[in-house]
Short mmCIF file of C-alpha atoms in Angstrom, two decimals:
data_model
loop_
_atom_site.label_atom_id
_atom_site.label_comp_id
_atom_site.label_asym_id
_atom_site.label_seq_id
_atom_site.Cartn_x
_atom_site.Cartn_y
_atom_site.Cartn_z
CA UNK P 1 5.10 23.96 8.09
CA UNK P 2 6.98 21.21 8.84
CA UNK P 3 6.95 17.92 5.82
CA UNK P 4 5.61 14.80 7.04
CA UNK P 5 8.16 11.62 7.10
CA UNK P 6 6.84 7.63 5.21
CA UNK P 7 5.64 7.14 8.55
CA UNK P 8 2.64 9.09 7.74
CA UNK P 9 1.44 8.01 4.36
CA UNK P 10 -1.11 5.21 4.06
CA UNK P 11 0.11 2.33 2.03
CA UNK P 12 -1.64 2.77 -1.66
CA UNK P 13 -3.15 -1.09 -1.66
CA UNK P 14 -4.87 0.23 2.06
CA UNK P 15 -5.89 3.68 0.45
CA UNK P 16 -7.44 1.67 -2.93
CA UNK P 17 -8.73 -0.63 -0.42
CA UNK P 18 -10.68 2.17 1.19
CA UNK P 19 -11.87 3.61 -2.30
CA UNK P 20 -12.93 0.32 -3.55
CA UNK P 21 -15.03 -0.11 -0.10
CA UNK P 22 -16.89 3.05 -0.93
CA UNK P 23 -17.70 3.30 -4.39
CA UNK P 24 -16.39 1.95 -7.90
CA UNK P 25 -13.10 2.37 -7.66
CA UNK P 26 -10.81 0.03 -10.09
CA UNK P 27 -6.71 0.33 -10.98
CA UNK P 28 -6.70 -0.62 -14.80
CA UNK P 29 -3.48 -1.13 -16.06
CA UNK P 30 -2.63 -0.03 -19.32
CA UNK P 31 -2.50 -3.17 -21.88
CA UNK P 32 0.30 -1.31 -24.17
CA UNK P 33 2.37 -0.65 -21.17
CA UNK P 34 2.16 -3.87 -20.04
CA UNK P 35 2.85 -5.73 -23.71
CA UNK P 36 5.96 -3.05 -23.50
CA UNK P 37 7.54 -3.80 -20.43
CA UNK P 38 6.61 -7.15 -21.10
CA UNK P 39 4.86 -7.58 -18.00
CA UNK P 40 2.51 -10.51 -17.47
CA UNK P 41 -1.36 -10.44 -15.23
CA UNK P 42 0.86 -12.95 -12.97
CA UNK P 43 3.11 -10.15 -12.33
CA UNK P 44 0.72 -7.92 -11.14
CA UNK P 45 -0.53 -7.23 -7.98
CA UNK P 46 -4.02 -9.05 -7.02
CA UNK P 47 -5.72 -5.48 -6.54
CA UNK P 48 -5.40 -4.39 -9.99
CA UNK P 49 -8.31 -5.10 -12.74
CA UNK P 50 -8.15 -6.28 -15.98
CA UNK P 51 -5.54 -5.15 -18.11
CA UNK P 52 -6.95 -2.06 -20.39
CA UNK P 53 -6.37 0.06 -23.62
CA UNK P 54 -6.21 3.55 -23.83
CA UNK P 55 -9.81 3.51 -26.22
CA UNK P 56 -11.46 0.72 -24.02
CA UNK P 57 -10.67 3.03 -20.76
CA UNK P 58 -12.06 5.93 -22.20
CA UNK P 59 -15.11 4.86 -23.32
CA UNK P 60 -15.77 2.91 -20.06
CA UNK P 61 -15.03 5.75 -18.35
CA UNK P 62 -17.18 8.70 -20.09
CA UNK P 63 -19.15 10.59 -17.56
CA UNK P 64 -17.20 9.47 -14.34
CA UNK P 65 -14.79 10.85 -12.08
CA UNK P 66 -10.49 9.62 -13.44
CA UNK P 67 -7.39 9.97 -11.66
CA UNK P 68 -4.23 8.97 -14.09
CA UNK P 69 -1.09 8.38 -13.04
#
């Protein structure tokens, strides 16, 4: 089987695109990581949500379908 080169992957902002199209889809970033890093919501891409903690994502998320990475 022979690997696929870049040339073959989908860009992730056209592939969240897509999701978001179809259903509920949302890229939270995480708040602490964020404070951490020190990054600011002017830093960040226009595609993600609202910055969110670890409790606040859980909770919003009971009983739905989560990717992490």
């Amino acid at each position: 089987r022979r690997s696929r080169g870049l040339g073959d992957v989908y860009k992730r902002q056209v592939l969240f695109q897509q999701a978001a199209d179809l259903g509920d889809a949302l890229l939270l970033p995480c708040s602490m990581a964020m404070d951490l890093l020190e990054i600011t919501d002017e830093n960040l891409d226009p595609g993600f949500g609202p910055a969110t903690g670890l409790t606040k994502f859980l909770m919003d998320a009971e009983g739905g379908q989560l990717l992490t990475f």
